[in-house]
Amino acid sequence: MDNRPIGIFDSGFGGLTAVRALRAICPEENIVFFADNGRAPYGGRPLRQLRHMARQNLDVAAACGAKVIFAACGTLSSNASDILRAYPVPAFGVLDAAVAEIASEQSAAPIGVIATEATVRSGAFERALRAACPGREIISVACPDFVPLIESGCVGWDDPALRRAVEDYLRPLKAQGIGTLLLGCTHYGLIDAALRRYLGEQVRLVDASACAAAFIKHYLEENGLCGGEGSLRCLTSGELDRFERLAPLFLGQEEPPQTEAVPVMPAEEDK
Ligand code: DGL
């Protein structure tokens, strides 16, 4: 039995999709989730900043006594995977988990990847998919409007701004006849119904957050780290009220989770 919490972080509400998926399959685990809402979105930030922020977020999770840390964030996973790997507490990101899932598919159809600008710019998902799925065409599209829309609560197909963005970003992928769409940003699981509505049933959606949960469960079991009382503690660097209002929606529960406000950390290193 290891009752220490699992540390999970993201720029905001997207990471809650990973928390929700993990609680569904590991209900006994204690989880500390850090939502860096005060600095969201991450997806348009320069590489240097993202790497600095990855170190800071790892330190937040480690200070909470995490037994394992998970970057529920495609942007930090793809721009700071070496930093995660070298961290003294075992740390992983959504990239590895999602690519492993797609590698097991029996399909030759093109793979679409949607993610933030910084994730697509890093090329990390494309490189990993090319190595894992030789011969399959990979088409990546950056979707910079999705995270701000989701963070402001626009998540349904009936929301005109979201619908327009879905159509604009996914049109080229639909035209190419993709068989799989990798949601390379953990926020996108919150709009999966709208993505599905536009693409139709024949395209398989692979949500990086859902893959992350299975990956963490496997890691805990393999390393004898399972255990806890099923608690969830959240930290937000954004507005407490807003977090408490929106988090239940994304967690699929009625009550807000126990949440503390924490200060916004500087995005640049001190000189
Ligand atoms: N949810 C994160 C990701 O998976 C961050 C998105 C953002 O803040 O731009 O990339």
mmCIF file of C-alpha atoms and ligand atoms in Angstrom:
data_model
loop_
_atom_site.group_PDB
_atom_site.id
_atom_site.type_symbol
_atom_site.label_atom_id
_atom_site.label_comp_id
_atom_site.label_asym_id
_atom_site.label_seq_id
_atom_site.Cartn_x
_atom_site.Cartn_y
_atom_site.Cartn_z
ATOM 1 C CA MET A 1 0.000 0.000 0.000
ATOM 2 C CA ASP A 2 1.325 3.420 -0.906
ATOM 3 C CA ASN A 3 -1.092 6.142 0.162
ATOM 4 C CA ARG A 4 0.871 9.047 -1.274
ATOM 5 C CA PRO A 5 -1.081 10.959 -3.926
ATOM 6 C CA ILE A 6 -0.655 10.902 -7.683
ATOM 7 C CA GLY A 7 0.311 14.406 -8.854
ATOM 8 C CA ILE A 8 -1.344 15.576 -12.066
ATOM 9 C CA PHE A 9 -1.022 18.994 -13.664
ATOM 10 C CA ASP A 10 -2.210 20.959 -16.667
ATOM 11 C CA SER A 11 -2.721 24.547 -17.719
ATOM 12 C CA GLY A 12 -6.330 24.290 -16.639
ATOM 13 C CA PHE A 13 -9.506 22.315 -17.023
ATOM 14 C CA GLY A 14 -8.216 19.894 -19.663
ATOM 15 C CA GLY A 15 -6.286 17.920 -17.067
ATOM 16 C CA LEU A 16 -9.531 17.220 -15.249
ATOM 17 C CA THR A 17 -10.449 14.861 -18.092
ATOM 18 C CA ALA A 18 -7.422 12.753 -17.115
ATOM 19 C CA VAL A 19 -8.387 12.995 -13.429
ATOM 20 C CA ARG A 20 -11.919 11.864 -14.242
ATOM 21 C CA ALA A 21 -10.717 8.940 -16.351
ATOM 22 C CA LEU A 22 -8.220 7.908 -13.671
ATOM 23 C CA ARG A 23 -10.797 8.044 -10.869
ATOM 24 C CA ALA A 24 -13.090 5.827 -12.925
ATOM 25 C CA ILE A 25 -10.508 3.032 -13.104
ATOM 26 C CA CYS A 26 -8.533 3.669 -9.867
ATOM 27 C CA PRO A 27 -11.197 4.998 -7.460
ATOM 28 C CA GLU A 28 -9.064 4.299 -4.387
ATOM 29 C CA GLU A 29 -6.131 6.511 -5.415
ATOM 30 C CA ASN A 30 -5.483 9.892 -3.798
ATOM 31 C CA ILE A 31 -4.970 12.606 -6.409
ATOM 32 C CA VAL A 32 -3.578 16.126 -6.221
ATOM 33 C CA PHE A 33 -4.396 18.140 -9.327
ATOM 34 C CA PHE A 34 -2.696 21.448 -10.080
ATOM 35 C CA ALA A 35 -4.618 23.585 -12.592
ATOM 36 C CA ASP A 36 -2.409 26.445 -13.733
ATOM 37 C CA ASN A 37 -5.441 28.478 -14.834
ATOM 38 C CA GLY A 38 -3.628 31.709 -13.992
ATOM 39 C CA ARG A 39 -1.182 31.050 -16.849
ATOM 40 C CA ALA A 40 -3.495 29.292 -19.330
ATOM 41 C CA PRO A 41 -3.340 28.876 -22.204
ATOM 42 C CA TYR A 42 0.096 27.308 -22.617
ATOM 43 C CA GLY A 43 -0.275 26.464 -26.281
ATOM 44 C CA GLY A 44 1.046 29.708 -27.809
ATOM 45 C CA ARG A 45 4.033 30.150 -25.478
ATOM 46 C CA PRO A 46 7.696 29.924 -26.511
ATOM 47 C CA LEU A 47 9.709 26.768 -25.832
ATOM 48 C CA ARG A 48 11.929 28.299 -23.131
ATOM 49 C CA GLN A 49 8.932 29.338 -21.069
ATOM 50 C CA LEU A 50 7.200 25.997 -21.461
ATOM 51 C CA ARG A 51 10.275 24.149 -20.219
ATOM 52 C CA HIS A 52 10.590 26.449 -17.220
ATOM 53 C CA MET A 53 6.903 26.001 -16.427
ATOM 54 C CA ALA A 54 7.219 22.216 -16.684
ATOM 55 C CA ARG A 55 9.936 22.295 -13.983
ATOM 56 C CA GLN A 56 7.810 24.533 -11.770
ATOM 57 C CA ASN A 57 4.734 22.317 -12.126
ATOM 58 C CA LEU A 58 6.759 19.197 -11.350
ATOM 59 C CA ASP A 59 8.001 20.931 -8.195
ATOM 60 C CA VAL A 60 4.420 21.794 -7.155
ATOM 61 C CA ALA A 61 3.405 18.135 -7.471
ATOM 62 C CA ALA A 62 6.542 16.926 -5.678
ATOM 63 C CA ALA A 63 5.932 19.389 -2.819
ATOM 64 C CA CYS A 64 2.510 17.735 -2.359
ATOM 65 C CA GLY A 65 4.303 14.423 -1.765
ATOM 66 C CA ALA A 66 3.386 12.810 -5.098
ATOM 67 C CA LYS A 67 4.500 9.183 -5.630
ATOM 68 C CA VAL A 68 4.261 9.626 -9.385
ATOM 69 C CA ILE A 69 3.616 12.727 -11.481
ATOM 70 C CA PHE A 70 1.687 12.961 -14.687
ATOM 71 C CA ALA A 71 1.751 15.918 -17.095
ATOM 72 C CA ALA A 72 -1.865 15.795 -18.305
ATOM 73 C CA CYS A 73 -0.838 18.314 -20.897
ATOM 74 C CA GLY A 74 0.144 17.604 -24.496
ATOM 75 C CA THR A 75 1.977 20.912 -24.717
ATOM 76 C CA LEU A 76 4.359 20.261 -21.823
ATOM 77 C CA SER A 77 4.664 16.537 -22.618
ATOM 78 C CA SER A 78 5.818 17.290 -26.141
ATOM 79 C CA ASN A 79 8.089 20.226 -25.303
ATOM 80 C CA ALA A 80 9.657 18.966 -22.065
ATOM 81 C CA SER A 81 9.666 15.158 -22.224
ATOM 82 C CA ASP A 82 13.380 15.087 -21.329
ATOM 83 C CA ILE A 83 12.683 17.203 -18.225
ATOM 84 C CA LEU A 84 9.945 14.802 -17.134
ATOM 85 C CA ARG A 85 12.205 11.801 -17.663
ATOM 86 C CA ALA A 86 15.079 13.299 -15.650
ATOM 87 C CA TYR A 87 12.931 14.384 -12.680
ATOM 88 C CA PRO A 88 13.757 12.691 -9.340
ATOM 89 C CA VAL A 89 10.102 11.605 -8.829
ATOM 90 C CA PRO A 90 8.886 9.281 -11.652
ATOM 91 C CA ALA A 91 7.140 11.571 -14.152
ATOM 92 C CA PHE A 92 5.308 10.884 -17.414
ATOM 93 C CA GLY A 93 3.220 12.724 -19.959
ATOM 94 C CA VAL A 94 0.271 12.087 -22.235
ATOM 95 C CA LEU A 95 2.362 11.739 -25.381
ATOM 96 C CA ASP A 96 3.753 8.264 -24.672
ATOM 97 C CA ALA A 97 0.390 6.949 -23.502
ATOM 98 C CA ALA A 98 -1.512 8.136 -26.595
ATOM 99 C CA VAL A 99 1.069 6.967 -29.125
ATOM 100 C CA ALA A 100 1.197 3.486 -27.554
ATOM 101 C CA GLU A 101 -2.585 3.235 -27.950
ATOM 102 C CA ILE A 102 -2.521 4.150 -31.658
ATOM 103 C CA ALA A 103 0.431 1.834 -32.339
ATOM 104 C CA SER A 104 -1.782 -1.134 -31.472
ATOM 105 C CA GLU A 105 -4.340 -0.294 -34.213
ATOM 106 C CA GLN A 106 -4.721 -2.527 -37.275
ATOM 107 C CA SER A 107 -5.319 0.226 -39.802
ATOM 108 C CA ALA A 108 -3.573 1.863 -42.736
ATOM 109 C CA ALA A 109 -5.798 4.956 -42.822
ATOM 110 C CA PRO A 110 -4.231 8.375 -42.273
ATOM 111 C CA ILE A 111 -3.958 9.612 -38.685
ATOM 112 C CA GLY A 112 -5.032 13.151 -37.824
ATOM 113 C CA VAL A 113 -3.448 14.895 -34.861
ATOM 114 C CA ILE A 114 -5.031 17.987 -33.358
ATOM 115 C CA ALA A 115 -3.172 19.884 -30.648
ATOM 116 C CA THR A 116 -1.979 23.305 -29.543
ATOM 117 C CA GLU A 117 0.377 25.398 -31.654
ATOM 118 C CA ALA A 118 3.340 24.634 -29.395
ATOM 119 C CA THR A 119 2.662 20.891 -29.559
ATOM 120 C CA VAL A 120 2.388 20.828 -33.342
ATOM 121 C CA ARG A 121 5.494 23.059 -33.651
ATOM 122 C CA SER A 122 7.489 20.625 -31.500
ATOM 123 C CA GLY A 123 6.798 17.799 -33.990
ATOM 124 C CA ALA A 124 6.967 15.371 -31.051
ATOM 125 C CA PHE A 125 3.649 13.573 -31.689
ATOM 126 C CA GLU A 126 4.432 13.242 -35.397
ATOM 127 C CA ARG A 127 7.913 11.840 -34.740
ATOM 128 C CA ALA A 128 6.627 9.343 -32.208
ATOM 129 C CA LEU A 129 3.723 8.259 -34.446
ATOM 130 C CA ARG A 130 5.975 7.865 -37.491
ATOM 131 C CA ALA A 131 8.251 5.574 -35.504
ATOM 132 C CA ALA A 132 5.342 3.593 -34.006
ATOM 133 C CA CYS A 133 3.108 3.358 -37.127
ATOM 134 C CA PRO A 134 5.390 3.113 -40.168
ATOM 135 C CA GLY A 135 3.611 3.667 -43.477
ATOM 136 C CA ARG A 136 0.640 5.597 -42.098
ATOM 137 C CA GLU A 137 0.196 9.165 -43.219
ATOM 138 C CA ILE A 138 0.097 11.678 -40.359
ATOM 139 C CA ILE A 139 -1.553 15.069 -40.681
ATOM 140 C CA SER A 140 -1.251 17.547 -37.803
ATOM 141 C CA VAL A 141 -3.414 20.606 -37.315
ATOM 142 C CA ALA A 142 -2.863 23.276 -34.662
ATOM 143 C CA CYS A 143 -6.147 24.471 -33.137
ATOM 144 C CA PRO A 144 -5.286 27.630 -31.170
ATOM 145 C CA ASP A 145 -8.907 28.700 -30.599
ATOM 146 C CA PHE A 146 -10.054 25.506 -28.902
ATOM 147 C CA VAL A 147 -8.472 26.007 -25.453
ATOM 148 C CA PRO A 148 -9.706 29.595 -24.946
ATOM 149 C CA LEU A 149 -13.190 28.517 -26.042
ATOM 150 C CA ILE A 150 -13.194 25.501 -23.720
ATOM 151 C CA GLU A 151 -11.782 27.511 -20.800
ATOM 152 C CA SER A 152 -14.712 29.898 -21.228
ATOM 153 C CA GLY A 153 -17.200 27.030 -21.142
ATOM 154 C CA CYS A 154 -18.003 26.759 -24.894
ATOM 155 C CA VAL A 155 -18.007 22.989 -25.274
ATOM 156 C CA GLY A 156 -21.169 21.959 -27.139
ATOM 157 C CA TRP A 157 -21.940 21.584 -30.857
ATOM 158 C CA ASP A 158 -24.787 24.026 -30.320
ATOM 159 C CA ASP A 159 -22.271 26.775 -29.470
ATOM 160 C CA PRO A 160 -21.798 28.688 -32.762
ATOM 161 C CA ALA A 161 -18.202 29.775 -32.056
ATOM 162 C CA LEU A 162 -17.120 26.255 -31.166
ATOM 163 C CA ARG A 163 -18.956 24.762 -34.135
ATOM 164 C CA ARG A 164 -17.235 27.186 -36.531
ATOM 165 C CA ALA A 165 -13.819 26.377 -35.059
ATOM 166 C CA VAL A 166 -14.439 22.612 -35.274
ATOM 167 C CA GLU A 167 -15.466 22.896 -38.922
ATOM 168 C CA ASP A 168 -12.513 25.110 -39.858
ATOM 169 C CA TYR A 169 -9.834 23.028 -38.146
ATOM 170 C CA LEU A 170 -11.163 19.582 -39.031
ATOM 171 C CA ARG A 171 -12.197 20.207 -42.639
ATOM 172 C CA PRO A 172 -8.771 19.254 -44.117
ATOM 173 C CA LEU A 173 -8.612 16.115 -41.954
ATOM 174 C CA LYS A 174 -12.074 15.014 -43.013
ATOM 175 C CA ALA A 175 -11.170 15.666 -46.656
ATOM 176 C CA GLN A 176 -8.077 13.419 -46.297
ATOM 177 C CA GLY A 177 -10.205 10.530 -45.009
ATOM 178 C CA ILE A 178 -8.500 10.061 -41.643
ATOM 179 C CA GLY A 179 -9.330 6.820 -39.817
ATOM 180 C CA THR A 180 -8.092 7.988 -36.414
ATOM 181 C CA LEU A 181 -8.042 11.383 -34.753
ATOM 182 C CA LEU A 182 -5.613 11.830 -31.879
ATOM 183 C CA LEU A 183 -6.737 14.502 -29.431
ATOM 184 C CA GLY A 184 -3.218 15.658 -28.559
ATOM 185 C CA CYS A 185 -4.395 18.285 -26.084
ATOM 186 C CA THR A 186 -6.126 17.162 -22.911
ATOM 187 C CA HIS A 187 -8.653 19.976 -23.183
ATOM 188 C CA TYR A 188 -10.083 18.446 -26.351
ATOM 189 C CA GLY A 189 -11.715 15.543 -24.538
ATOM 190 C CA LEU A 190 -14.179 18.154 -23.307
ATOM 191 C CA ILE A 191 -15.387 18.745 -26.870
ATOM 192 C CA ASP A 192 -15.276 15.142 -28.080
ATOM 193 C CA ALA A 193 -19.019 15.105 -28.769
ATOM 194 C CA ALA A 194 -18.675 18.106 -31.092
ATOM 195 C CA LEU A 195 -15.651 16.551 -32.842
ATOM 196 C CA ARG A 196 -17.536 13.272 -33.244
ATOM 197 C CA ARG A 197 -20.586 15.091 -34.567
ATOM 198 C CA TYR A 198 -18.532 16.710 -37.323
ATOM 199 C CA LEU A 199 -16.395 13.689 -38.254
ATOM 200 C CA GLY A 200 -19.029 10.952 -37.979
ATOM 201 C CA GLU A 201 -18.877 7.530 -36.368
ATOM 202 C CA GLN A 202 -16.355 6.012 -38.780
ATOM 203 C CA VAL A 203 -13.404 7.989 -37.358
ATOM 204 C CA ARG A 204 -11.849 6.643 -34.136
ATOM 205 C CA LEU A 205 -11.167 9.369 -31.578
ATOM 206 C CA VAL A 206 -8.189 8.672 -29.329
ATOM 207 C CA ASP A 207 -8.255 10.944 -26.316
ATOM 208 C CA ALA A 208 -4.813 11.457 -24.763
ATOM 209 C CA SER A 209 -6.429 11.803 -21.311
ATOM 210 C CA ALA A 210 -8.166 8.446 -21.398
ATOM 211 C CA CYS A 211 -4.916 6.791 -22.514
ATOM 212 C CA ALA A 212 -3.124 8.532 -19.649
ATOM 213 C CA ALA A 213 -5.389 6.955 -17.051
ATOM 214 C CA ALA A 214 -4.737 3.414 -18.277
ATOM 215 C CA PHE A 215 -1.014 4.186 -18.453
ATOM 216 C CA ILE A 216 -0.908 5.419 -14.830
ATOM 217 C CA LYS A 217 -2.900 2.432 -13.559
ATOM 218 C CA HIS A 218 -0.501 0.040 -15.271
ATOM 219 C CA TYR A 219 2.524 1.892 -13.877
ATOM 220 C CA LEU A 220 1.187 1.796 -10.305
ATOM 221 C CA GLU A 221 0.394 -1.921 -10.532
ATOM 222 C CA GLU A 222 3.760 -2.807 -12.057
ATOM 223 C CA ASN A 223 5.644 -0.900 -9.380
ATOM 224 C CA GLY A 224 3.612 -1.874 -6.314
ATOM 225 C CA LEU A 225 2.505 1.730 -5.780
ATOM 226 C CA CYS A 226 -1.286 1.293 -5.569
ATOM 227 C CA GLY A 227 -3.202 2.577 -2.547
ATOM 228 C CA GLY A 228 -5.123 5.499 -1.083
ATOM 229 C CA GLU A 229 -8.528 6.594 0.166
ATOM 230 C CA GLY A 230 -9.911 8.073 -3.049
ATOM 231 C CA SER A 231 -9.358 11.721 -2.130
ATOM 232 C CA LEU A 232 -9.111 14.559 -4.637
ATOM 233 C CA ARG A 233 -7.400 17.826 -3.775
ATOM 234 C CA CYS A 234 -7.147 20.593 -6.366
ATOM 235 C CA LEU A 235 -4.900 23.634 -6.516
ATOM 236 C CA THR A 236 -5.598 26.465 -8.937
ATOM 237 C CA SER A 237 -3.503 29.488 -9.807
ATOM 238 C CA GLY A 238 -6.644 31.066 -11.283
ATOM 239 C CA GLU A 239 -9.848 32.366 -9.736
ATOM 240 C CA LEU A 240 -11.109 30.008 -7.071
ATOM 241 C CA ASP A 241 -14.801 30.772 -7.769
ATOM 242 C CA ARG A 242 -14.476 30.030 -11.446
ATOM 243 C CA PHE A 243 -12.613 26.793 -10.817
ATOM 244 C CA GLU A 244 -15.199 25.651 -8.324
ATOM 245 C CA ARG A 245 -17.985 26.508 -10.757
ATOM 246 C CA LEU A 246 -16.546 24.723 -13.815
ATOM 247 C CA ALA A 247 -14.605 21.823 -12.299
ATOM 248 C CA PRO A 248 -17.689 19.729 -11.384
ATOM 249 C CA LEU A 249 -18.858 19.927 -15.013
ATOM 250 C CA PHE A 250 -15.555 18.560 -16.272
ATOM 251 C CA LEU A 251 -15.263 15.981 -13.486
ATOM 252 C CA GLY A 252 -18.816 14.751 -14.034
ATOM 253 C CA GLN A 253 -19.902 15.361 -10.437
ATOM 254 C CA GLU A 254 -22.289 17.702 -8.633
ATOM 255 C CA GLU A 255 -20.071 19.150 -5.909
ATOM 256 C CA PRO A 256 -16.899 21.187 -6.425
ATOM 257 C CA PRO A 257 -13.759 19.303 -5.340
ATOM 258 C CA GLN A 258 -11.767 20.529 -2.339
ATOM 259 C CA THR A 259 -9.773 23.382 -3.899
ATOM 260 C CA GLU A 260 -7.126 25.868 -2.761
ATOM 261 C CA ALA A 261 -5.962 28.982 -4.588
ATOM 262 C CA VAL A 262 -2.190 29.244 -5.074
ATOM 263 C CA PRO A 263 -0.162 32.201 -6.383
ATOM 264 C CA VAL A 264 0.664 32.515 -10.096
ATOM 265 C CA MET A 265 4.339 31.621 -10.571
ATOM 266 C CA PRO A 266 6.601 33.738 -12.799
ATOM 267 C CA ALA A 267 6.688 32.320 -16.340
ATOM 268 C CA GLU A 268 10.284 33.463 -16.869
ATOM 269 C CA GLU A 269 13.357 32.312 -14.977
ATOM 270 C CA ASP A 270 14.913 34.886 -12.618
ATOM 271 C CA LYS A 271 18.038 36.229 -14.233
HETATM 272 N N1 DGL B 1 -4.332 20.953 -22.031
HETATM 273 C C1 DGL B 1 -3.006 21.318 -22.437
HETATM 274 C C2 DGL B 1 -2.514 20.440 -23.529
HETATM 275 O O1 DGL B 1 -2.810 19.261 -23.465
HETATM 276 C C3 DGL B 1 -2.724 22.789 -22.516
HETATM 277 C C4 DGL B 1 -3.495 23.575 -23.475
HETATM 278 C C5 DGL B 1 -3.196 25.057 -23.381
HETATM 279 O O2 DGL B 1 -3.127 25.570 -22.259
HETATM 280 O O3 DGL B 1 -3.012 25.695 -24.416
HETATM 281 O O4 DGL B 1 -1.814 20.828 -24.425
#
